[in-house]
XYZ file of C-alpha atoms in Angstrom:
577
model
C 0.000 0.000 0.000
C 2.896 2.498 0.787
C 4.696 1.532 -2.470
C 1.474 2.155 -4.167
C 1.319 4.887 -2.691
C 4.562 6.493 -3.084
C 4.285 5.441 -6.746
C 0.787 7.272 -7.598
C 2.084 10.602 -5.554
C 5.411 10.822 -7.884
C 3.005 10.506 -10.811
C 0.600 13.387 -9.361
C 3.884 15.497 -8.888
C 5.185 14.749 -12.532
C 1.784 15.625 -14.003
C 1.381 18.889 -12.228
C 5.150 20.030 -13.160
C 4.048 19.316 -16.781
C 0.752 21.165 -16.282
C 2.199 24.453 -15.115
C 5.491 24.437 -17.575
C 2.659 24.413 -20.401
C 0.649 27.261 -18.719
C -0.749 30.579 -21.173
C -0.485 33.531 -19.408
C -2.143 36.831 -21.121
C -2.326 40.775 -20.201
C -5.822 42.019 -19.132
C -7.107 44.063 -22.016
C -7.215 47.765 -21.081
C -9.477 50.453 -21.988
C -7.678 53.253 -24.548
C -6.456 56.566 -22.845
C -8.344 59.741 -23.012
C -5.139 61.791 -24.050
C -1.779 61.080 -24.315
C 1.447 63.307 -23.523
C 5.013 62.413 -23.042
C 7.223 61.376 -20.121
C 11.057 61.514 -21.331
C 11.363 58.948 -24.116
C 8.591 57.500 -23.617
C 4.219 58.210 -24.753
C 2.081 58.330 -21.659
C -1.813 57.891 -20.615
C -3.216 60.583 -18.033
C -2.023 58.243 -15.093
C 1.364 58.675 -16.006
C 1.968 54.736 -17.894
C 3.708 54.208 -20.528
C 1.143 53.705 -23.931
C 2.489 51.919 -26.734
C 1.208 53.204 -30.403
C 1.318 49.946 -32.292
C 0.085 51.646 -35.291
C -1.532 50.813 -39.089
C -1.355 53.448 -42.088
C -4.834 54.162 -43.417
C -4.676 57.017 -46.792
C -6.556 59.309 -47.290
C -5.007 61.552 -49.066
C -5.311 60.558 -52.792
C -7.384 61.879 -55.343
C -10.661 61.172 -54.174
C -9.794 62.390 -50.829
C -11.307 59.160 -48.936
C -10.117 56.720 -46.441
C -9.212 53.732 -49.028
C -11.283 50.751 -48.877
C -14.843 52.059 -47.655
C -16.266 50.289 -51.460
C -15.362 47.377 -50.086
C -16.392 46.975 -46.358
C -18.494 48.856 -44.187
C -16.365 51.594 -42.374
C -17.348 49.625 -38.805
C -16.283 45.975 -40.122
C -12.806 48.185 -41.334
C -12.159 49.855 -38.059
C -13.197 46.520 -35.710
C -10.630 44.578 -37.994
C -7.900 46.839 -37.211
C -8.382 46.215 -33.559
C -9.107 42.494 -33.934
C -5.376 42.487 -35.774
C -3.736 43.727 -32.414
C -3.110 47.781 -33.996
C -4.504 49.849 -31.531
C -3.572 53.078 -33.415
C -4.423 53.938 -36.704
C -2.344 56.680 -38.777
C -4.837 58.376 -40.812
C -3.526 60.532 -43.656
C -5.292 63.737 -45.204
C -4.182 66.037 -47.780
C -4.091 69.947 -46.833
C -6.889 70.715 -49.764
C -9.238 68.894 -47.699
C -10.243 72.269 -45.978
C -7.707 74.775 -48.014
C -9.383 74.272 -51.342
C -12.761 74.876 -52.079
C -12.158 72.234 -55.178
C -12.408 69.507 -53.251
C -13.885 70.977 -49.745
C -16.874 71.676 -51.399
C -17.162 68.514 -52.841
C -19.318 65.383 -51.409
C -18.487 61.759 -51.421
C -20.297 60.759 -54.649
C -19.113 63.918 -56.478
C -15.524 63.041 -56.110
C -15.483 59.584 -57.084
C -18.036 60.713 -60.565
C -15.256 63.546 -61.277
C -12.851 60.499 -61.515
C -14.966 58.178 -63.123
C -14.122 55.938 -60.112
C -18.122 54.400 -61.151
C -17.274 50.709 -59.709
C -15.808 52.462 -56.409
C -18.988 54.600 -56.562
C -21.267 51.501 -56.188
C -19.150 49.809 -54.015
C -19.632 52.620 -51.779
C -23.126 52.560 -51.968
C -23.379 49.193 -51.345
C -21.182 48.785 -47.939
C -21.455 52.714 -47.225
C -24.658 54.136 -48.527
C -24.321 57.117 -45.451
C -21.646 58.259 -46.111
C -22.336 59.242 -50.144
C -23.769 62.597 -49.720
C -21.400 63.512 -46.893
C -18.906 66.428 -47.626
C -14.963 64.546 -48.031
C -14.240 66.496 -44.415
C -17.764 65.472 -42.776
C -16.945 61.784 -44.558
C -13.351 62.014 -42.966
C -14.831 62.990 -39.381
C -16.713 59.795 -39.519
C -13.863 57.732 -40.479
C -12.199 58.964 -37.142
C -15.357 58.469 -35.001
C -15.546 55.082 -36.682
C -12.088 53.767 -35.430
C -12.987 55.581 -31.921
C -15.958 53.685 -31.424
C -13.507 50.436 -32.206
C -11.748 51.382 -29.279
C -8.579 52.508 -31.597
C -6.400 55.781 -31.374
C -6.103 57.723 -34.533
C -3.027 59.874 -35.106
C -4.021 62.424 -38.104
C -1.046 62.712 -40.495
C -0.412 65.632 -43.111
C 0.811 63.470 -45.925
C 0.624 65.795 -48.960
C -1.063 69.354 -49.876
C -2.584 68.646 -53.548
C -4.191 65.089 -53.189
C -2.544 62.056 -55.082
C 0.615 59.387 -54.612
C 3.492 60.250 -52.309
C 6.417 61.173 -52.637
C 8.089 62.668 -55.852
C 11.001 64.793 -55.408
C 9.532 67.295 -58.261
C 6.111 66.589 -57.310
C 5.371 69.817 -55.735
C 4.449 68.573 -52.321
C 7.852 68.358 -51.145
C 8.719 71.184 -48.982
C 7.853 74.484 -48.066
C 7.749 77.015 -50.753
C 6.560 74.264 -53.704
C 4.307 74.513 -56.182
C 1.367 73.168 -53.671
C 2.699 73.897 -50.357
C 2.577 77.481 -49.546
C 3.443 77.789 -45.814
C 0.522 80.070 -44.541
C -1.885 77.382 -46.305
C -0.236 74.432 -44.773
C -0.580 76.278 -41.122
C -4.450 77.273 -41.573
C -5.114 73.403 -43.080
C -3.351 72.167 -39.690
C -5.483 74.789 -37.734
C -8.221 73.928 -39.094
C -7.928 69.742 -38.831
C -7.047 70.156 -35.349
C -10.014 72.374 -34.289
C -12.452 69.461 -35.711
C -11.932 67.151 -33.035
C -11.169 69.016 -29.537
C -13.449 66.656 -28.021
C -12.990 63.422 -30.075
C -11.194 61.126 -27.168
C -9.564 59.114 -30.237
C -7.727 61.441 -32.334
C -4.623 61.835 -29.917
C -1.934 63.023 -32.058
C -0.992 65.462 -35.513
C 1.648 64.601 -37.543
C 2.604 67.963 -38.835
C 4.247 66.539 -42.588
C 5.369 63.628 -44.229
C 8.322 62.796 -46.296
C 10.064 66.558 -46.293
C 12.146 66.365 -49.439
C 13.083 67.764 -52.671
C 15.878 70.458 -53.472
C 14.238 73.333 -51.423
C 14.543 71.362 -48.227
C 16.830 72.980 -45.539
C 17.120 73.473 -42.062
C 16.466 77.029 -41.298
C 13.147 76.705 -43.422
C 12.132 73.388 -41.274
C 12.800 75.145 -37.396
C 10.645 78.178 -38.954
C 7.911 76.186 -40.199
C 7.803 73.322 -38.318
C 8.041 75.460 -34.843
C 5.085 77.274 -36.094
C 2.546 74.437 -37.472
C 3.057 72.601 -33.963
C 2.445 76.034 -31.757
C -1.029 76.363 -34.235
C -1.630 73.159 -33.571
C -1.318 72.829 -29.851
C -3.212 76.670 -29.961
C -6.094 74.649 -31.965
C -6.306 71.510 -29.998
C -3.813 71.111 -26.788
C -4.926 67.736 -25.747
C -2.798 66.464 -29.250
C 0.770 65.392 -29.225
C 2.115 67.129 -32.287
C 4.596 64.520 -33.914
C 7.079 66.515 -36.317
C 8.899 64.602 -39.369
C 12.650 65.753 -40.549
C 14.371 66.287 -43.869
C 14.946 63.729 -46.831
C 12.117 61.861 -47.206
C 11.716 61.271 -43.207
C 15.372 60.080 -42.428
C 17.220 62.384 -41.449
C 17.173 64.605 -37.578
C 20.533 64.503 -37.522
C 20.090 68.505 -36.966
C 18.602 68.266 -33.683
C 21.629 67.464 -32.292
C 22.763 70.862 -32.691
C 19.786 72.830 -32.434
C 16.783 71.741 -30.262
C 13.153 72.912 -31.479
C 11.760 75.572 -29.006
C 8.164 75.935 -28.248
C 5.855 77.117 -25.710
C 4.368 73.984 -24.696
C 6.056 70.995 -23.271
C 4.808 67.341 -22.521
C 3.673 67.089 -26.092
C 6.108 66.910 -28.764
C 7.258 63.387 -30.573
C 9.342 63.053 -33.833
C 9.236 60.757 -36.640
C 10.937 58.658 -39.069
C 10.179 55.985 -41.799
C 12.464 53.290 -42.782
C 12.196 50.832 -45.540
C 14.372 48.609 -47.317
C 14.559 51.115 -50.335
C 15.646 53.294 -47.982
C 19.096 52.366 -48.286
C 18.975 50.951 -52.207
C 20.860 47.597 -53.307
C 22.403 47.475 -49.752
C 20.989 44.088 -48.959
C 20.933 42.214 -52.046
C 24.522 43.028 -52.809
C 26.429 42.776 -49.747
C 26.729 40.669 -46.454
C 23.571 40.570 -44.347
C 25.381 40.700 -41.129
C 27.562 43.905 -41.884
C 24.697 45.151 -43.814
C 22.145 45.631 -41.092
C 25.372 46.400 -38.467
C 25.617 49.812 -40.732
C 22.144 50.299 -41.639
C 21.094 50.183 -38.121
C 23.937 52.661 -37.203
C 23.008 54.797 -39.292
C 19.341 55.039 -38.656
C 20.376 55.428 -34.795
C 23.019 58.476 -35.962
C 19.812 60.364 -38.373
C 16.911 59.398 -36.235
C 17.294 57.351 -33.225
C 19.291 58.669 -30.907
C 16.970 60.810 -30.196
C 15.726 58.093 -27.755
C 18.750 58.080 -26.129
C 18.093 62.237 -25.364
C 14.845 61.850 -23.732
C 12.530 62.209 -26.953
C 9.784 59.792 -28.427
C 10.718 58.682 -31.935
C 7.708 56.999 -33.423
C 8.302 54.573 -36.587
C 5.417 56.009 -38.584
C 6.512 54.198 -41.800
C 7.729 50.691 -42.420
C 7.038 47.354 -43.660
C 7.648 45.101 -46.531
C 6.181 43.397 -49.779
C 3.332 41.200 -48.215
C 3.684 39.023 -51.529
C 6.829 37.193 -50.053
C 9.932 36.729 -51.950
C 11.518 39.665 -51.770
C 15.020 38.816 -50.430
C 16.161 42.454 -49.297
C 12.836 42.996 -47.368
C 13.297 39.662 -45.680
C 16.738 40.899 -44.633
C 15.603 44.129 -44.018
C 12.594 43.344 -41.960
C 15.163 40.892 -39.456
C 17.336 44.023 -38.646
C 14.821 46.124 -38.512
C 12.466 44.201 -36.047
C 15.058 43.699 -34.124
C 16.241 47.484 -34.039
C 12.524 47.907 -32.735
C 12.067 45.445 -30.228
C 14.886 46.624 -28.600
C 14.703 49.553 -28.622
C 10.639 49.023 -27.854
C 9.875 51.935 -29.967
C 6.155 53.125 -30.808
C 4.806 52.375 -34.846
C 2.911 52.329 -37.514
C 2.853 49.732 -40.181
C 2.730 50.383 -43.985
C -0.228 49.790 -44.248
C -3.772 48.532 -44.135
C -4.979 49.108 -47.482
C -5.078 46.159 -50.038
C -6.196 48.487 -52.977
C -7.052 51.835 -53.893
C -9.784 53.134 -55.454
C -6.995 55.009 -57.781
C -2.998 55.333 -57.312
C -1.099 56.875 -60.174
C -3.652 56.743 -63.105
C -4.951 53.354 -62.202
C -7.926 52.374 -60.810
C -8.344 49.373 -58.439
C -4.178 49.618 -57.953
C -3.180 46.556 -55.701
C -0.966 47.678 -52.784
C 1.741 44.672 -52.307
C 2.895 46.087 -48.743
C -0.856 46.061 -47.619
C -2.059 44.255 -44.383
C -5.342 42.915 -46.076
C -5.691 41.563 -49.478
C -6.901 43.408 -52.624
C -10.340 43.008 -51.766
C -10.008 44.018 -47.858
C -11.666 40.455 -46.550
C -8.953 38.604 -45.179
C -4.907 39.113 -44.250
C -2.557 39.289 -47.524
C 0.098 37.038 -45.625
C -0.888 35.375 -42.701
C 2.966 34.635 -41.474
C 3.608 38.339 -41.793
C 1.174 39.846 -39.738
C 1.262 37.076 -37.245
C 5.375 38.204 -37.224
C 4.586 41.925 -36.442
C 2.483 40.624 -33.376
C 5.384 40.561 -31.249
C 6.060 44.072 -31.692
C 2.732 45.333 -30.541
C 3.010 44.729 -27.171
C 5.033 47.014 -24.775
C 8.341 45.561 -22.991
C 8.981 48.422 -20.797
C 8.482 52.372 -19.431
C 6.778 54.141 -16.833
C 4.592 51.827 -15.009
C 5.477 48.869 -16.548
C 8.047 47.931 -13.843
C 6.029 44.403 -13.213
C 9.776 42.328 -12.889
C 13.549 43.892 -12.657
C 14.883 44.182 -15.647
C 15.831 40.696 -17.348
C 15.983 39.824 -21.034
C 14.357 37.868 -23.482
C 16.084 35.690 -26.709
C 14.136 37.282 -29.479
C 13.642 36.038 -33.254
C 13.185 38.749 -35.414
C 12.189 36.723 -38.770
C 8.923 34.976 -36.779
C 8.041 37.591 -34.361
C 8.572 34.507 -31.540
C 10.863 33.792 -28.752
C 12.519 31.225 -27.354
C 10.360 29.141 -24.649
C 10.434 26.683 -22.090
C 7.687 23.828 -23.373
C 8.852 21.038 -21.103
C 11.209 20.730 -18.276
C 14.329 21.449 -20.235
C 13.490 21.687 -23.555
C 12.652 24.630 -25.521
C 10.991 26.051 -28.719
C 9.810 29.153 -30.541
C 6.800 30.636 -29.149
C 4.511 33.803 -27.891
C 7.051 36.153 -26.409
C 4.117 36.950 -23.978
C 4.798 33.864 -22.665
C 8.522 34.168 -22.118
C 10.682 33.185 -18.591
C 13.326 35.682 -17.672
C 16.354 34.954 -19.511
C 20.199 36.583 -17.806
C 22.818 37.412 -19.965
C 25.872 37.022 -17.402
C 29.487 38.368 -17.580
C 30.467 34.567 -17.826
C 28.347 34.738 -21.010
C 25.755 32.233 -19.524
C 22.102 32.591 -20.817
C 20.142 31.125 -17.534
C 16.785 31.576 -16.424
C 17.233 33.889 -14.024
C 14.542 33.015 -11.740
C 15.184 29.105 -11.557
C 16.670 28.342 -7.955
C 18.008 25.116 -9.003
C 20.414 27.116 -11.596
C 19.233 26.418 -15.604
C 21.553 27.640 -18.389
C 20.759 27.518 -22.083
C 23.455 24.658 -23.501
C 24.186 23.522 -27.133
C 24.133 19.211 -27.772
C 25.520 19.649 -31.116
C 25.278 20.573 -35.002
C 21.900 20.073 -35.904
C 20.033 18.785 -32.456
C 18.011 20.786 -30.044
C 19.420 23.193 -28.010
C 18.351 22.223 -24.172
C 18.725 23.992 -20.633
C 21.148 22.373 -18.012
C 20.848 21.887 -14.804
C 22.699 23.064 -11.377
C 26.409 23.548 -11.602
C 27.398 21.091 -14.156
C 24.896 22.059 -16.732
C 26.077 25.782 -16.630
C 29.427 24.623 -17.186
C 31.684 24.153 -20.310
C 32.053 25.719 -23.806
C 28.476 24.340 -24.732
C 27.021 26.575 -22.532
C 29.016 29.698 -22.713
C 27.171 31.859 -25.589
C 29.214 34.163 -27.365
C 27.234 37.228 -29.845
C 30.091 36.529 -32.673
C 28.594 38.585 -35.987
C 28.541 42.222 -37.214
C 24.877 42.823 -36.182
C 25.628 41.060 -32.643
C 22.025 38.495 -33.586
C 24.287 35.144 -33.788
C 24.118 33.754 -30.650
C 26.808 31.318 -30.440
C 29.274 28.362 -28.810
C 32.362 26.905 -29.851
C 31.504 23.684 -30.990
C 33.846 21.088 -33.095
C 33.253 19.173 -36.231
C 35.427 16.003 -36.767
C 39.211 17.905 -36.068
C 37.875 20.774 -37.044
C 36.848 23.832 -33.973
C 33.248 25.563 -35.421
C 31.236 28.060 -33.959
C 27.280 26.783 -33.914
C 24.786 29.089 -33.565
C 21.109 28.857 -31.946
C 18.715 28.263 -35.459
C 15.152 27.201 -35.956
C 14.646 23.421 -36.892
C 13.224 22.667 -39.747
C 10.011 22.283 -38.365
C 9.849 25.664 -37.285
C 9.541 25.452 -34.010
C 12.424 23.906 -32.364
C 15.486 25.600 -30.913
C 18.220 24.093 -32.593
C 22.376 24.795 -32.897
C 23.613 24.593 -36.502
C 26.980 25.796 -37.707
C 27.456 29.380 -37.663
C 26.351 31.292 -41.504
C 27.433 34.212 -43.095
C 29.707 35.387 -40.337
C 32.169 37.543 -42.286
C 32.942 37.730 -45.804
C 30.845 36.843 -49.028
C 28.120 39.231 -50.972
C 24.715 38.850 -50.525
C 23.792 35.320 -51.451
C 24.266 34.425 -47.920
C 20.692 34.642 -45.853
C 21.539 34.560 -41.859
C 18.023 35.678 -40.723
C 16.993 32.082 -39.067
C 19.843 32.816 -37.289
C 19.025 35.852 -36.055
C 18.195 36.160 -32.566
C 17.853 39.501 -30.612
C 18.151 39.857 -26.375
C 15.598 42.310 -25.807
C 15.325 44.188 -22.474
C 11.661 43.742 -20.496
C 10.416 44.749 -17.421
C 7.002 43.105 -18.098
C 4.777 40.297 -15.706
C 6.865 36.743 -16.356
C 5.031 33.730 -17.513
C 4.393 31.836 -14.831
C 5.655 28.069 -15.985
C 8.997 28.608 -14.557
C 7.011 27.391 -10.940
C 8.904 25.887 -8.189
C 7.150 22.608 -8.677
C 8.852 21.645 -12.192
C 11.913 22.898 -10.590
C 11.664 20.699 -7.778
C 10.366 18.244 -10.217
C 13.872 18.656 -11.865
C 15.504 17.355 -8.317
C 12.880 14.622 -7.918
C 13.406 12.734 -11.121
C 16.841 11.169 -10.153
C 14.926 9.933 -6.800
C 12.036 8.942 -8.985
C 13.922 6.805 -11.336
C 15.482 5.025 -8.296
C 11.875 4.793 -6.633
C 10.886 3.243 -9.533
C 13.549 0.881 -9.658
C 13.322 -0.469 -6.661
C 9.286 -0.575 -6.231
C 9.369 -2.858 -9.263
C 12.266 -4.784 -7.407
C 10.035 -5.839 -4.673
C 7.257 -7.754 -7.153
């Protein structure tokens, strides 16, 4: 009977370990803040915590001046999908005519798209949008903000272009101030005037002043005089806005700042922006090594744009994102470094873009939009695998009140938007980095769960097998579990391993069923061009200060201790029969 029962309790204790190592854990969905302002670095709610935009582009600012889509779904099916997609923040784009020019102002929905001969967008309207046809474009635009609000999701309103129509031609006349279409004094009374339509519309809780400055007028004296004055009209028109302003070529470059802050009369409510794409930095990442590519890229993004974190200012990503078609090697390249750029640096986005067609883009009617979130007819994602990858980056790691757990780290993958898990005991895979232990990078170059008492460190078995976590003093000991970052962008993660005679470094990989944890020899290191693709490779350490899963429970640790007695329990039990 003891035996028995000695037997049955070990099983009860291994089947509870395995029960909490396997346990979901999930934030409590909060309501969206009333306003936001700024704290340092980082975007804040009225309580003082830190907000996160985790942002989708929505145009309207082409020719027919009207949120893209609305002739294929109804504007409430639009706005709950962007919040059912994780984006709590939608950047909404307008054109200055909107309320400058009586050409289109005085123009209603259905009048625009007859001028254009847009006649299948026309019925499509009136099928999924029949309201909103005999709306003026700026009453038709107020609803496409209340819309979103009533979804629960934040709307930053950004100035994309003066005359409506595709962005962003050098020579196009949109460029910068003093152009063809962008007089100045207009561009201050259209910002004015956008602001003072929704000083009591909880949603809209930020401006964008301009995108994509550019062209061969652009220079800096211009910008502080212009810019300095759009954000004090705005904040005059509507000081519960944070007034986001944009820098010089084609958003990349505040390099300036550095010498000469911006000086206003309000504080608390100033952001700046900056896009980055692969095109960004042309035939960089088909043409040379992936590793030293994104090493540079990155540095010099953080030179023109981002360290302006590192001075106490929110930079917001309002532009970025990739062809949703797949295939496109520099994107894939790109989109690694640049995840990872964001993640740790936990900055605040918006995604190019939600639109899977337009009703007309450059002459062509129904124009398919390859970087767009939905498909061409706005029903379903265009690529499942990407959005699902841009999920990790929605949620916040870090800032003020977010201080749930000191500081520990967690082994990011930038090319699945998962992290690196504890399934089992010991054994790991990719996963929800909601769901993520705290991982310690030591000086001894250890990667342990920090929070394990009984002392677990990430160790390599080999080329080509799983990757699994040691325990107590032994299994934090040795080469295989003393992880070096060995490449150019500092994402191989890495031991000293040995192949026949031969010393090779392996690196932590994905398995090739896409899950598993795995070490592999060591790609694309140093040397070669660009037919060399490191990005399953790639993994990031990424500083969080978030709740911590809960599977790392002192029951499967002590479950860890017990098996060696269990084995011998076992052994003997079945020795007395």
């Amino acid at each position: 009977m003891t035996a028995r029962f000695l037997l049955s309790a070990a099983c009860l204790v291994a089947a509870a370990a395995l029960a909490l190592t396997t346990c979901h854990c999930h934030d409590p969905v909060e309501p969206p803040p009333r306003s936001l302002s700024t704290s340092s670095r980082w975007i804040v709610d009225e309580r003082g915590r830190r907000v996160k935009l985790a942002c989708v582009n929505w145009p309207s600012h082409l020719e027919p001046v009207l949120a893209e889509g609305l002739s294929h779904r109804p504007l409430p099916a639009i706005a709950a999908g962007v919040a059912a997609m994780g984006f709590n923040c939608v950047r909404l784009t307008w054109p200055t005519f909107l309320v400058t020019d009586a050409t289109y102002s005085a123009l209603t929905v259905a009048e625009s798209l007859r001028r254009l001969n847009l006649t299948s967008a026309l019925a499509g309207v009136e099928a999924h949008n029949p309201g909103l046809l005999g709306m003026a474009l700026a009453d038709a635009f107020r609803a496409v903000v209340r819309g979103l609000g009533d979804a629960g999701v934040m709307v930053i309103l950004d100035n994309h272009v003066s005359r409506p129509g595709w962005c962003c031609r050098a020579g196009d006349g949109n460029g910068f101030f003093g152009d063809a279409d962008f007089d100045p004094d207009v561009w201050v009374e259209g910002l004015r005037t956008i602001a003072a339509m929704f000083p009591g519309e909880d949603s809209v809780v930020g401006m964008s002043l301009r995108n994509e400055l550019r062209g061969p007028r652009q220079n800096t004296d211009d910008w502080y005089r212009y810019m300095q004055r759009g954000a004090e009209a705005v904040h005059a028109a509507n000081p519960r806005v944070l007034v986001i302003l944009s820098g010089l070529r084609n958003d990349n470059d505040l390099a300036f700042l550095n010498r000469r802050p911006v000086h206003l009369t309000f504080s608390n409510k100033l952001a700046f922006e900056v896009h980055w794409y692969s095109f960004s930095d042309p035939h960089q990442w088909l043409s040379g090594n992936p590793n030293a590519v994104c090493a540079r890229v990155a540095a010099s993004v953080a030179r023109r744009t981002l360290y302006l974190v590192g001075r106490g200012w929110p930079v917001f990503l309002s532009e970025f994102g990739v062809d949703n078609r797949g295939g496109n090697a520099a994107d894939e390249r790109y989109w690694g470094c640049a995840a990872a750029a964001i993640a740790g640096l936990d900055l605040d986005w918006a995604l190019w873009a939600l639109q899977g067609s337009y009703y007309l883009r450059e002459g062509v009617a129904g124009h398919d939009e390859a970087y767009g979130v939905l498909d061409h007819a706005w029903l379903r994602p265009r690529n499942g695998t990407a959005l699902r990858r841009v999920r990790a980056l929605q949620r916040p790691l870090r800032g003020p009140g977010m201080d749930e757990a000191a500081p520990y780290s967690v082994l990011f993958h930038p090319a699945t938007g998962l992290c690196v898990l504890r399934r089992r005991t010991v054994e790991l895979e990719l996963g929800p980095c909601e769901e993520t232990e705290a991982w310690e990078y030591s000086g001894e170059h250890r990667l342990a769960l920090r929070d394990s008492w009984v002392g677990m460190c990430l160790r390599a078995e080999g080329a080509g097998r799983p990757v699994r976590l040691g325990v107590g003093r032994a299994g934090c000991a040795g080469k295989e579990a003393r992880w070096l970052l060995v490449s150019e962008s500092k994402m191989h993660v890495a031991v000293h391993g040995s192949s026949s005679s031969r010393s090779i470094m392996l690196c932590l990989d994905v398995g090739v069923d896409g899950r598993s944890v795995v070490t592999n020899q060591c790609r694309c290191l140093s040397g070669g061009g660009g037919g060399c693709d490191p990005e399953r490779q790639w993994f990031k350490l990424v500083s969080s200060t978030r709740k911590v899963a809960s599977s790392n429970s002192v029951l499967a640790q002590t479950m860890l201790l017990l098996l060696p007695v269990i084995r011998n329990l076992k052994a003997w039990l079945f020795g007395l029969f």
